[in-house]
Coordinates of C-alpha atoms in Angstrom, one line a residue:
X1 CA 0.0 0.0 0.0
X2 CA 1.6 3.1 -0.9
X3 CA 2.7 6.0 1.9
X4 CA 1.5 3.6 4.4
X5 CA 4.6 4.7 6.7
X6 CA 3.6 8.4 6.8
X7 CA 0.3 7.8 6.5
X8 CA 0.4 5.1 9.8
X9 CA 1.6 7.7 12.2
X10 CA -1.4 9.7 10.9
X11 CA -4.0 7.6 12.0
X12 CA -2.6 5.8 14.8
X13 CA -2.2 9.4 15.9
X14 CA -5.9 9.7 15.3
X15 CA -7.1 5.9 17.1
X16 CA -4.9 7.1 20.4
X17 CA -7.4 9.9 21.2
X18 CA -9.2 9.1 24.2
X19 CA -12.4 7.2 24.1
X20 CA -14.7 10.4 24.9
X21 CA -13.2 12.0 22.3
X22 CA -13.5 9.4 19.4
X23 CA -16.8 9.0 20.6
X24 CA -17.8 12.3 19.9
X25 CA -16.3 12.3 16.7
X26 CA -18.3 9.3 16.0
X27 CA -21.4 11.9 15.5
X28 CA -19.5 13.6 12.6
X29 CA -21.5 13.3 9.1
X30 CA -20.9 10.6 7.0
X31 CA -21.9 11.1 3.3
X32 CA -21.8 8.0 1.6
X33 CA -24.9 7.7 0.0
X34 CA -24.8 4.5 -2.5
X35 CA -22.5 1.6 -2.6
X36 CA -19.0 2.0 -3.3
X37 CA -17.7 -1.3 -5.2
X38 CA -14.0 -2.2 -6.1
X39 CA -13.1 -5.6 -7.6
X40 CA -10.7 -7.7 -6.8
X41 CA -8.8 -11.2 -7.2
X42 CA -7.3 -13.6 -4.1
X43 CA -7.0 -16.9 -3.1
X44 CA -9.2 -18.2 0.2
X45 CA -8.9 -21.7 1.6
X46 CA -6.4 -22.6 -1.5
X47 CA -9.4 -21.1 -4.3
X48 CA -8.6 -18.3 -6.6
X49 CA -11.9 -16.0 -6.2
X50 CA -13.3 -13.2 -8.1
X51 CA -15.0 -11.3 -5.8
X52 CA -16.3 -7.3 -5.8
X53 CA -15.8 -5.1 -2.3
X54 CA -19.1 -3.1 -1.6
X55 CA -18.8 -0.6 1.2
X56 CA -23.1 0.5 0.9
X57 CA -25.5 2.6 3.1
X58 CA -28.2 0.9 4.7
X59 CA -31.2 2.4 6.3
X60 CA -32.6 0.6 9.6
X61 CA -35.4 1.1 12.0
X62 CA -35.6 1.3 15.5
X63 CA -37.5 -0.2 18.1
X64 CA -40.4 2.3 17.5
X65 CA -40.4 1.4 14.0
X66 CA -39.2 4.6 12.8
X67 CA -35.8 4.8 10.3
X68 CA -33.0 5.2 13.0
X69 CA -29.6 4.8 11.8
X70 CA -27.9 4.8 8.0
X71 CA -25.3 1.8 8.5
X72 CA -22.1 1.3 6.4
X73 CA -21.7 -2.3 5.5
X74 CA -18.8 -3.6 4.3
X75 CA -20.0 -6.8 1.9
X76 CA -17.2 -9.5 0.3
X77 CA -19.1 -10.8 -2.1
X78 CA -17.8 -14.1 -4.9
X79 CA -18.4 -13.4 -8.7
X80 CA -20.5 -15.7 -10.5
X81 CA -21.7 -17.8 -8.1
X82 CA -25.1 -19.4 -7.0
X83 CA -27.7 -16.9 -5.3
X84 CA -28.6 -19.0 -2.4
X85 CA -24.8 -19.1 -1.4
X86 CA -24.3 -18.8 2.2
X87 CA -24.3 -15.4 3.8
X88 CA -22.2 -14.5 7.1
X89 CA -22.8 -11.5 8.9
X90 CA -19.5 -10.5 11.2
X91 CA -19.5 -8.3 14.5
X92 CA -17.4 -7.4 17.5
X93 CA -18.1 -7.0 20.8
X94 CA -18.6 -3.5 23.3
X95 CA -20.9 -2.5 23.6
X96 CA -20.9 -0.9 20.8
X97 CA -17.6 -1.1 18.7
X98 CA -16.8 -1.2 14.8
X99 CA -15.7 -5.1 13.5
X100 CA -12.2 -4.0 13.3
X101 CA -10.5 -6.9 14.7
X102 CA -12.5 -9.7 13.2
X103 CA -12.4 -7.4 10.2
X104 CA -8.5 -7.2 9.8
X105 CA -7.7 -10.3 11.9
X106 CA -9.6 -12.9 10.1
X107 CA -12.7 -12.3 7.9
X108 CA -11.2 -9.4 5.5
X109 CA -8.7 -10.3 2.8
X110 CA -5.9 -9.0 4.4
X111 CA -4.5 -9.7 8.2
X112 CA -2.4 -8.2 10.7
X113 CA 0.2 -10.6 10.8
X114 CA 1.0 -11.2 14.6
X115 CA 4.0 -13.3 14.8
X116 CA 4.1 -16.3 17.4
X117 CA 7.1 -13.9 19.4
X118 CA 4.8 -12.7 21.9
X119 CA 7.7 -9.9 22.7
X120 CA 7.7 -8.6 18.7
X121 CA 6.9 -4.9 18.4
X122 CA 3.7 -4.3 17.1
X123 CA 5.0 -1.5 15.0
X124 CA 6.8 -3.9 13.0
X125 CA 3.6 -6.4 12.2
X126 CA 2.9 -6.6 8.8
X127 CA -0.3 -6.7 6.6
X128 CA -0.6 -9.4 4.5
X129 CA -2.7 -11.4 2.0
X130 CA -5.6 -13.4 4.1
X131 CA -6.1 -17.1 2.8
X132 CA -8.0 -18.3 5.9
X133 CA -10.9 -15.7 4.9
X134 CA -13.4 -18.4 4.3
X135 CA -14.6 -16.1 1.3
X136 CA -14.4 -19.5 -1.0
X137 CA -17.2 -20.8 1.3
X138 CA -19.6 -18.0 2.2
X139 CA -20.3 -13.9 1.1
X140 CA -18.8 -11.9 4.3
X141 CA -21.1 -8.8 5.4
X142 CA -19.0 -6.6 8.0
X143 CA -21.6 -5.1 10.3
X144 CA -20.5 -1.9 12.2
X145 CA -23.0 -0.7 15.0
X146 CA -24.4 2.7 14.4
X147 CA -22.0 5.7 15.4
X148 CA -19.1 2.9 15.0
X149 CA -17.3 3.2 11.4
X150 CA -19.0 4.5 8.9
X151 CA -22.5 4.0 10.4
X152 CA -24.6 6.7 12.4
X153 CA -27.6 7.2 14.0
X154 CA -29.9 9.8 12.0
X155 CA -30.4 13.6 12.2
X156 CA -32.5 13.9 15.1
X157 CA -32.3 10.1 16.9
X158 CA -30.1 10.3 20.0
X159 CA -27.3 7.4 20.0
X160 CA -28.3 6.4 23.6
X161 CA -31.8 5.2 22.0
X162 CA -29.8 2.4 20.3
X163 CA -28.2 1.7 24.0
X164 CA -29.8 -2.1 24.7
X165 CA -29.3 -5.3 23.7
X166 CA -32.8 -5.9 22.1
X167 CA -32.4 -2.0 19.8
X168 CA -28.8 -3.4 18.8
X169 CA -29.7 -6.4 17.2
X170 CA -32.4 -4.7 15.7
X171 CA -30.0 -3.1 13.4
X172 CA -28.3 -6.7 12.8
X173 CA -31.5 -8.1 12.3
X174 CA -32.5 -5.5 9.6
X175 CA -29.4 -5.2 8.5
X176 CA -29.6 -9.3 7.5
X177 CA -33.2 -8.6 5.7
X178 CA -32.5 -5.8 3.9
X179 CA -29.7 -7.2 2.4
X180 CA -30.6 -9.7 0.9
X181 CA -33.1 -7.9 -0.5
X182 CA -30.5 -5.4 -1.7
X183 CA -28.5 -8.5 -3.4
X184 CA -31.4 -10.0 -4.7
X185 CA -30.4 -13.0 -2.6
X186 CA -34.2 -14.4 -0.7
X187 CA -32.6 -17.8 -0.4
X188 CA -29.3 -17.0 1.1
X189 CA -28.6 -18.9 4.1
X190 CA -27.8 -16.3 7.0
X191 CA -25.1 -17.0 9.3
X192 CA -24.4 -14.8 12.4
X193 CA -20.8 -14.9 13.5
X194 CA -20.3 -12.7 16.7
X195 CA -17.6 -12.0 19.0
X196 CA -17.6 -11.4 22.6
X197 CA -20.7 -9.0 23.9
X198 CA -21.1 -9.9 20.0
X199 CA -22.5 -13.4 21.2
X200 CA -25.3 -11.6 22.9
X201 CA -26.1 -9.4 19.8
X202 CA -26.1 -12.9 17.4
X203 CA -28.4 -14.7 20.2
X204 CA -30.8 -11.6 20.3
X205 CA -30.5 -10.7 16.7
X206 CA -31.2 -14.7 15.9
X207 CA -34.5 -14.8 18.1
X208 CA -35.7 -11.5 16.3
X209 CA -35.4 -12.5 12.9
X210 CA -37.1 -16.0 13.8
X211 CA -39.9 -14.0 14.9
X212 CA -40.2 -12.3 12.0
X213 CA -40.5 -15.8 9.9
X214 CA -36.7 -15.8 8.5
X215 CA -34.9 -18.1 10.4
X216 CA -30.5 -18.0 10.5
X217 CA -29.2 -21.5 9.6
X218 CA -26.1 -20.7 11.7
X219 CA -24.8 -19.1 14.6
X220 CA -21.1 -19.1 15.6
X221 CA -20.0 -17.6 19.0
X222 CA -16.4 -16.6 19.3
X223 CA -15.4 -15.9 23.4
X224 CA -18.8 -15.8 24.5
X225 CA -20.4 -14.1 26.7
X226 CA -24.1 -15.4 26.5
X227 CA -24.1 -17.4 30.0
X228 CA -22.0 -14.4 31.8
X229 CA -24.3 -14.4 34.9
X230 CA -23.4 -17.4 36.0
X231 CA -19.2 -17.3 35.6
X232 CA -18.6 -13.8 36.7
X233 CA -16.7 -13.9 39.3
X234 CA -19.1 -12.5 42.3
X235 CA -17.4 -13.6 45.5
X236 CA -19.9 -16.3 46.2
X237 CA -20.0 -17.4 43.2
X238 CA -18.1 -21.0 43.6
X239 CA -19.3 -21.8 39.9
X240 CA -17.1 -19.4 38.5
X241 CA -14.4 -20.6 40.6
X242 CA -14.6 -24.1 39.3
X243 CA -15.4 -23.2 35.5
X244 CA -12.8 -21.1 35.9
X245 CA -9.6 -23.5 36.4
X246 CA -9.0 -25.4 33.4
X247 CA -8.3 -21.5 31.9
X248 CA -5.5 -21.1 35.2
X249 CA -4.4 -24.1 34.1
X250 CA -3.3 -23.7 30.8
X251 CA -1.9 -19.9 31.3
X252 CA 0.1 -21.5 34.1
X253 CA 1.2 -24.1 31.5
X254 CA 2.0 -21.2 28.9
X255 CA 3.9 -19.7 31.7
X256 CA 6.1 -22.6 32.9
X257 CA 4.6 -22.4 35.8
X258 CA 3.9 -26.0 36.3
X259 CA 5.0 -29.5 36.3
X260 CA 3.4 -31.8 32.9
X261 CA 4.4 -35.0 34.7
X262 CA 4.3 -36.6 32.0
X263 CA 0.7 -35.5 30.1
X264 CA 0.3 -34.1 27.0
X265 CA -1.3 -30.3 27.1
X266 CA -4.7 -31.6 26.6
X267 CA -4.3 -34.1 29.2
X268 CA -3.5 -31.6 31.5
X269 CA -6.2 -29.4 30.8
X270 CA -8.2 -32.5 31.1
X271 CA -7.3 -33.1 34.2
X272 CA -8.2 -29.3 35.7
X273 CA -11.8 -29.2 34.4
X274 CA -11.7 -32.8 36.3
X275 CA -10.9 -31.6 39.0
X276 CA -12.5 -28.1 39.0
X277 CA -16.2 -30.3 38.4
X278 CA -15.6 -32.6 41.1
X279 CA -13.2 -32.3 44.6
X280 CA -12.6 -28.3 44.3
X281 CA -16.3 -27.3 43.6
X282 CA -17.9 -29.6 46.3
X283 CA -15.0 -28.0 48.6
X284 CA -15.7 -24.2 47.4
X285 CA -19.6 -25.2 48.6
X286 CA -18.5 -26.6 52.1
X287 CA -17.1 -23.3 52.7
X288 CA -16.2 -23.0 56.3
X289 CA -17.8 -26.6 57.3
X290 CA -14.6 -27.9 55.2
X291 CA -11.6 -28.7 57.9
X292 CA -8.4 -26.8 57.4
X293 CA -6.6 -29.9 56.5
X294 CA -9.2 -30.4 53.5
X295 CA -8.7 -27.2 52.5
X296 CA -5.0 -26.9 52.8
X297 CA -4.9 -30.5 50.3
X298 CA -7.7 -29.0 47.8
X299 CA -5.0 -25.3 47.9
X300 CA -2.1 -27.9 47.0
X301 CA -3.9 -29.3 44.2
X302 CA -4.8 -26.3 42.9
X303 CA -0.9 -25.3 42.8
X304 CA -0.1 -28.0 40.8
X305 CA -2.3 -26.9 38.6
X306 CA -2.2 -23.4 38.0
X307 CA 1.5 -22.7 39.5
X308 CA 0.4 -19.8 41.8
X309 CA 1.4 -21.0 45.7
X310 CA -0.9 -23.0 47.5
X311 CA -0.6 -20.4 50.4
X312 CA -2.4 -17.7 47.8
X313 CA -5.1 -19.7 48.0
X314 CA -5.4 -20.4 51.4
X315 CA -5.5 -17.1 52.1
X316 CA -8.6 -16.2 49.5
X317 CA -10.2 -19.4 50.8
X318 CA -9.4 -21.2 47.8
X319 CA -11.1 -18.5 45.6
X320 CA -8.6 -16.7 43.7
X321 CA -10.0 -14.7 40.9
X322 CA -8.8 -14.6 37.3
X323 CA -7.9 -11.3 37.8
X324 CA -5.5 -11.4 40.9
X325 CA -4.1 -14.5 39.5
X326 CA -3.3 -12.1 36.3
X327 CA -1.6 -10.3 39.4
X328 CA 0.0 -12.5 41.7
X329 CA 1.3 -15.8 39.0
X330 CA 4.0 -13.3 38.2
X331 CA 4.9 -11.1 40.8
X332 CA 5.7 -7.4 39.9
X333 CA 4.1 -8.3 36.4
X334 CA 0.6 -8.5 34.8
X335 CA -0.7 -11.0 32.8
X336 CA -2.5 -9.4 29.9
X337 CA -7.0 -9.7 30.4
X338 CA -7.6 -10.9 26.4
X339 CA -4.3 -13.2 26.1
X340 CA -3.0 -14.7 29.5
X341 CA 0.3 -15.4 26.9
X342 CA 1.5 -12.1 26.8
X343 CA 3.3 -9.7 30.0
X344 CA 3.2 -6.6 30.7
X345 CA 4.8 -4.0 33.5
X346 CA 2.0 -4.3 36.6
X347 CA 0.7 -0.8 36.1
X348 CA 0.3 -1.3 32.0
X349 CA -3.1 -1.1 30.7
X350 CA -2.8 -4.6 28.6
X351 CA -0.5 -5.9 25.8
X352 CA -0.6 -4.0 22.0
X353 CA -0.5 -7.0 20.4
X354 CA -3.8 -6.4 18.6
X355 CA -3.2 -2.1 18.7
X356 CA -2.5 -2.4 14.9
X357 CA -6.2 -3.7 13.6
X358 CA -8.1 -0.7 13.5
X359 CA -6.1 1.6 12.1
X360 CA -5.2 -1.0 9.3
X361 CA -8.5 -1.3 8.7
X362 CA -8.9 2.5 8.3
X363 CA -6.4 2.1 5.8
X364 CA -8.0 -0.5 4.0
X365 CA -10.9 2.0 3.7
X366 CA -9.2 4.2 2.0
X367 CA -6.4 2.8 0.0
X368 CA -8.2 -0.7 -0.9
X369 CA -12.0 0.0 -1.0
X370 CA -12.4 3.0 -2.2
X371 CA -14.0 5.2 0.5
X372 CA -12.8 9.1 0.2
X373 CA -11.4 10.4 3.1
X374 CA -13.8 13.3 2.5
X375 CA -16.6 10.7 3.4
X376 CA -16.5 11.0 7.0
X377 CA -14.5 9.8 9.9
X378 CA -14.1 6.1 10.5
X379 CA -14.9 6.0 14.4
X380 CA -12.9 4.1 16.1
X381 CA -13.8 4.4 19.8
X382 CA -16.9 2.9 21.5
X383 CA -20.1 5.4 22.1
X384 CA -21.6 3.7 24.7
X385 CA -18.8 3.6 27.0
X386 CA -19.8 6.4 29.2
X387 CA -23.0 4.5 29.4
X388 CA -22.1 1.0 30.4
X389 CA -24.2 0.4 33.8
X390 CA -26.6 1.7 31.8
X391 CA -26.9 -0.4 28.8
X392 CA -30.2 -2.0 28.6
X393 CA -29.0 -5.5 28.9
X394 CA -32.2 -7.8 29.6
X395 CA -36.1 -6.5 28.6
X396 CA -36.7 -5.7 32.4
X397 CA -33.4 -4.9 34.8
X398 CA -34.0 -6.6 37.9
X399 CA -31.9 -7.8 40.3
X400 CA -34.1 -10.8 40.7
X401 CA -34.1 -11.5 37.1
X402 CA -32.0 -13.6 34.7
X403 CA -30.8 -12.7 31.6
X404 CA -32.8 -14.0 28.5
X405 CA -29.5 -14.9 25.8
X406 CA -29.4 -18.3 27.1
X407 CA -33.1 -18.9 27.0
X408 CA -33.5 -17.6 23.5
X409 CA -30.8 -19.5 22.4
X410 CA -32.6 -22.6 23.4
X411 CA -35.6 -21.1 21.7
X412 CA -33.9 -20.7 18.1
X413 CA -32.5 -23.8 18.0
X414 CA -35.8 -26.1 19.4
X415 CA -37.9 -24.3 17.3
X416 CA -35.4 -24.4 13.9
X417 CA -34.4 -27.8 13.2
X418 CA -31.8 -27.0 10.6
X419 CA -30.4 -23.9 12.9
X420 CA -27.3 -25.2 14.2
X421 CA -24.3 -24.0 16.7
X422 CA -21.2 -23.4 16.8
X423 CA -18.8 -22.1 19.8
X424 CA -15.4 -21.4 19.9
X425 CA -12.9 -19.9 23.0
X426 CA -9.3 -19.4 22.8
X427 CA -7.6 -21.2 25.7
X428 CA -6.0 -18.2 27.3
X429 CA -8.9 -15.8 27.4
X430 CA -9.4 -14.7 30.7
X431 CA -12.8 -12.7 30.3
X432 CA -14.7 -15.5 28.4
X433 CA -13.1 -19.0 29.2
X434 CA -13.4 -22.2 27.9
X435 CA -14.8 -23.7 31.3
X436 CA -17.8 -21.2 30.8
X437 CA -18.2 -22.4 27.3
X438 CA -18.7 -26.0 28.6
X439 CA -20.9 -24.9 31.4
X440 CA -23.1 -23.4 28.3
X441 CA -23.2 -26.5 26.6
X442 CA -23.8 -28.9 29.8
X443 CA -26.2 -26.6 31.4
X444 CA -28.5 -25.3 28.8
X445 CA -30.8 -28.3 27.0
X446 CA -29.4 -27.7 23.7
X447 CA -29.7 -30.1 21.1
X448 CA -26.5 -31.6 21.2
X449 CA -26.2 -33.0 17.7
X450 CA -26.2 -29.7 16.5
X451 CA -24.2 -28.4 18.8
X452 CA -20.2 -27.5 17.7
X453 CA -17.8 -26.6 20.6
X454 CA -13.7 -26.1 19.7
X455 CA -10.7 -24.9 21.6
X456 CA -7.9 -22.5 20.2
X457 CA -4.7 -21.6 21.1
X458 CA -4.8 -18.2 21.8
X459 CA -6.9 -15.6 23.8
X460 CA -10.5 -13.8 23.7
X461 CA -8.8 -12.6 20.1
X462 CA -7.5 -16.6 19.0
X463 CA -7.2 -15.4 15.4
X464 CA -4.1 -13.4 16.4
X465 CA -2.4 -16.8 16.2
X466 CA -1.7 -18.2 12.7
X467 CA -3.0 -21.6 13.7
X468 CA -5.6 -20.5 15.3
X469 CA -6.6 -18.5 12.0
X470 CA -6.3 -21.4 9.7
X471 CA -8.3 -23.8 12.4
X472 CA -10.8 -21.2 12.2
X473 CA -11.3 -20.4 8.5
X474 CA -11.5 -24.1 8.2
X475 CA -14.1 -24.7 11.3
X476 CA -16.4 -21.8 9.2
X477 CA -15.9 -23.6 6.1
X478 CA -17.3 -26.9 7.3
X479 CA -20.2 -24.9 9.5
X480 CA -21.2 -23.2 6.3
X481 CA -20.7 -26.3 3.6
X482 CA -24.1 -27.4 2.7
X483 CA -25.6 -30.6 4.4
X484 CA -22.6 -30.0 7.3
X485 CA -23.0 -32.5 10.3
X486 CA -22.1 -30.8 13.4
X487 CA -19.0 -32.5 15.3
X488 CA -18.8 -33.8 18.8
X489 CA -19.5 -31.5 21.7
X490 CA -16.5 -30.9 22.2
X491 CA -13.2 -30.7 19.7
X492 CA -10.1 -30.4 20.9
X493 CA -6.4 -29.5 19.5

């Protein structure tokens, strides 16, 4: 890309602004008023594709049923193919942010290439060609929440009225119907692919388009967040504890923090969610009535598995959170919250390893996809920060209620026989772990047979790891591939 060097600083100038600030700019016009489309060649999953790059305005309503926002969607679509081809709509996490990461880390043609140094500089990453974009396989819609990107709420709509769960996935939801009415594509099979707070959105979004009569054939969660009641970490919540361990145990294991003793990665990991589900969660609900010497055994255990000292535990009576562990494992030092891999200096905000995906993709904009920089800003930063406690997570917020995503989850997929699942957790993650993707799974009456659960090396952002890229492109080409069969509940590495 040319002037990329002078033209970097520029933006990553701009992207370092505080969040209140971005925000704000977020509000500034946009004026792209009909599609933009740029064609292009590359080769996805080993297949040499034709494929056009539309970057089009998209009108949606709100929960009143009134037009609310104009979004930007960012469509990667294959030339010459079949109209009922599948379609996968693609969205981060927030609330509210623009699909930068899954944008530029995995489902746009080109990647930030994060080497497997976890020490490298980010400033020396490069961008390269993307073969893991499973574009061979499925059309890729990137959806960008209004006042994220390119999209914006209307002249006279104020932002915090798309603040909730159920007036977010409204947009997705229209987004999905008015595409494919856009493409002339009725018989496209939809498939939402959401990350993190995204899960929520693709759960939501899922239930409101089956009420409307057009059912998705897919969803995939990536770090999910949809049963995050039960595994955050409340004090007294011993099920977060337990659920919690196998995702110690394999930072500790990343960290040479412990003893293999012989077993294989897997074994080990095998052998924490083992022993999370059985000896250390009946222990965690003794509490008190457990004797010293029970407890002091059950600390031990827990040492061998995770590497932090048996007396740390003891002391938190056996309920060390994942973030103190982030603290204490390495003392003086931080383990980073998205990827329990990487280090940073205790009083560092997190690791940069992924600091480099949104303003690539601003340049991608621009120099690949034709937008003018006269078109508006690209916002970067999340609106609905300020209003976090605020965000209308659930229909009625109650103290005394539960959150619905689980429920409707269960709902989609009874009532859609051909609607199937797919979740996926990076190993390392410390906000969305793999434990609490198996609780999902064990705990929620989904039909298992539809029902795709895999582990990657990585954290809450796997795709930053080659591997974990290719195993990805290749798990969305088999979701996607007509007449797929899910796998077994649970495939492992």
């Amino acid at each position: 890309m040319r002037q990329r060097t002078w033209r970097m600083a520029a933006v990553a100038a701009f992207v370092s602004v505080a969040s209140p600030v971005v925000a704000q700019q977020a509000l500034s016009p946009v004026t792209i008023a009909a599609p933009i489309v740029t064609a292009h060649r590359g080769t996805f999953g080993g297949t040499a594709i034709a494929y056009d790059a539309v970057v089009e305005p998209v009108v949606v309503d709100g929960l009143d049923g009134k037009p609310a926002a104009r979004l930007v969607a960012t469509s990667y679509i294959a030339r010459g193919r079949e109209r009922d081809r599948p379609v996968a709509f693609v969205f981060n996490g927030g609330p509210i942010g623009p699909t930068a990461l899954l944008h530029m880390g995995m489902f746009g043609p080109k990647r930030v290439a994060v080497p497997d140094d976890l020490s490298a500089d980010p400033a020396t990453f490069r961008v390269v060609d993307n073969p893991y974009m499973p574009l061979d396989a499925t059309d890729i819609v990137i959806f960008d929440p209004a006042n994220t990107g390119y999209s914006r709420t209307l002249p006279g709509v104020a932002p915090e009225s798309q603040f909730s769960n159920a007036a977010d996935a409204r947009q997705l939801a229209q987004l999905v119907q008015r595409w494919r009415v856009l493409h002339d594509r009725p018989g496209a099979p939809v498939y939402l692919i959401g990350e993190s707070y995204g899960t929520m959105r693709a759960v939501e979004a899922a239930d409101q388009l089956r009420t409307a009569g057009d059912p998705v054939a897919g969803i995939m969660l990536l770090g999910q967040a949809v049963n995050i009641l039960e595994y955050a970490q409340r004090p007294n919540n011993i099920v977060s504890y337990a659920v919690s361990l196998p995702t110690l145990a394999a930072i500790g294991w990343a960290q040479g923090k412990v003893r293999a003793q012989g077993r294989t990665f897997e074994q080990f990991i095998r052998a924490a969610e083992d022993y999370g589900a059985g000896e250390y969660l009946t222990t965690l609900f003794q509490g008190d009535r457990a004797s010293p010497e029970r407890q002091a055994a059950v600390a031990a255990r827990l040492e061998a598995f995770t590497g932090l000292p048996a007396a740390e535990f003891v002391k938190a009576r056996l309920k060390v959170s994942k973030a103190a562990y982030q603290k204490l494992l390495l003392p003086g030092r931080r383990l980073d919250t998205n990827d329990a891999r990487y280090v940073v200096p205790a009083g560092a905000e997190g690791a940069a390893y992924n600091s480099r995906h949104t303003p690539e993709a601003v340049l991608l904009f621009h120099d690949e996809l034709g937008v003018p920089a006269a078109a508006g800003v690209y916002a970067t930063g999340n609106p609905a920060e300020a209003y976090f406690t605020r965000w209308g997570w659930a229909p009625v917020v109650s103290p005394f209620l539960d959150m619905p995503y689980v429920g409707q989850l269960k709902t989609v997929l009874d009532t859609q026989p051909a609607t199937r699942l797919f979740v996926g957790n990076g190993y390392f993650d410390t906000q969305t772990t793999i434990g609490a993707m198996d609780y999902l799974v064990a705990q929620s009456g989904l039909p298992r047979d539809r029902v795709t659960t895999r582990y990657y090396w990585g954290g809450h952002m796997f795709y930053t790891v080659e591997a974990s890229a290719k195993a990805l492109g290749d798990d969305v080409r088999r979701f996607v591939a007509p007449n797929a069969v899910a796998g077994p509940a649970a495939v492992r590495p």
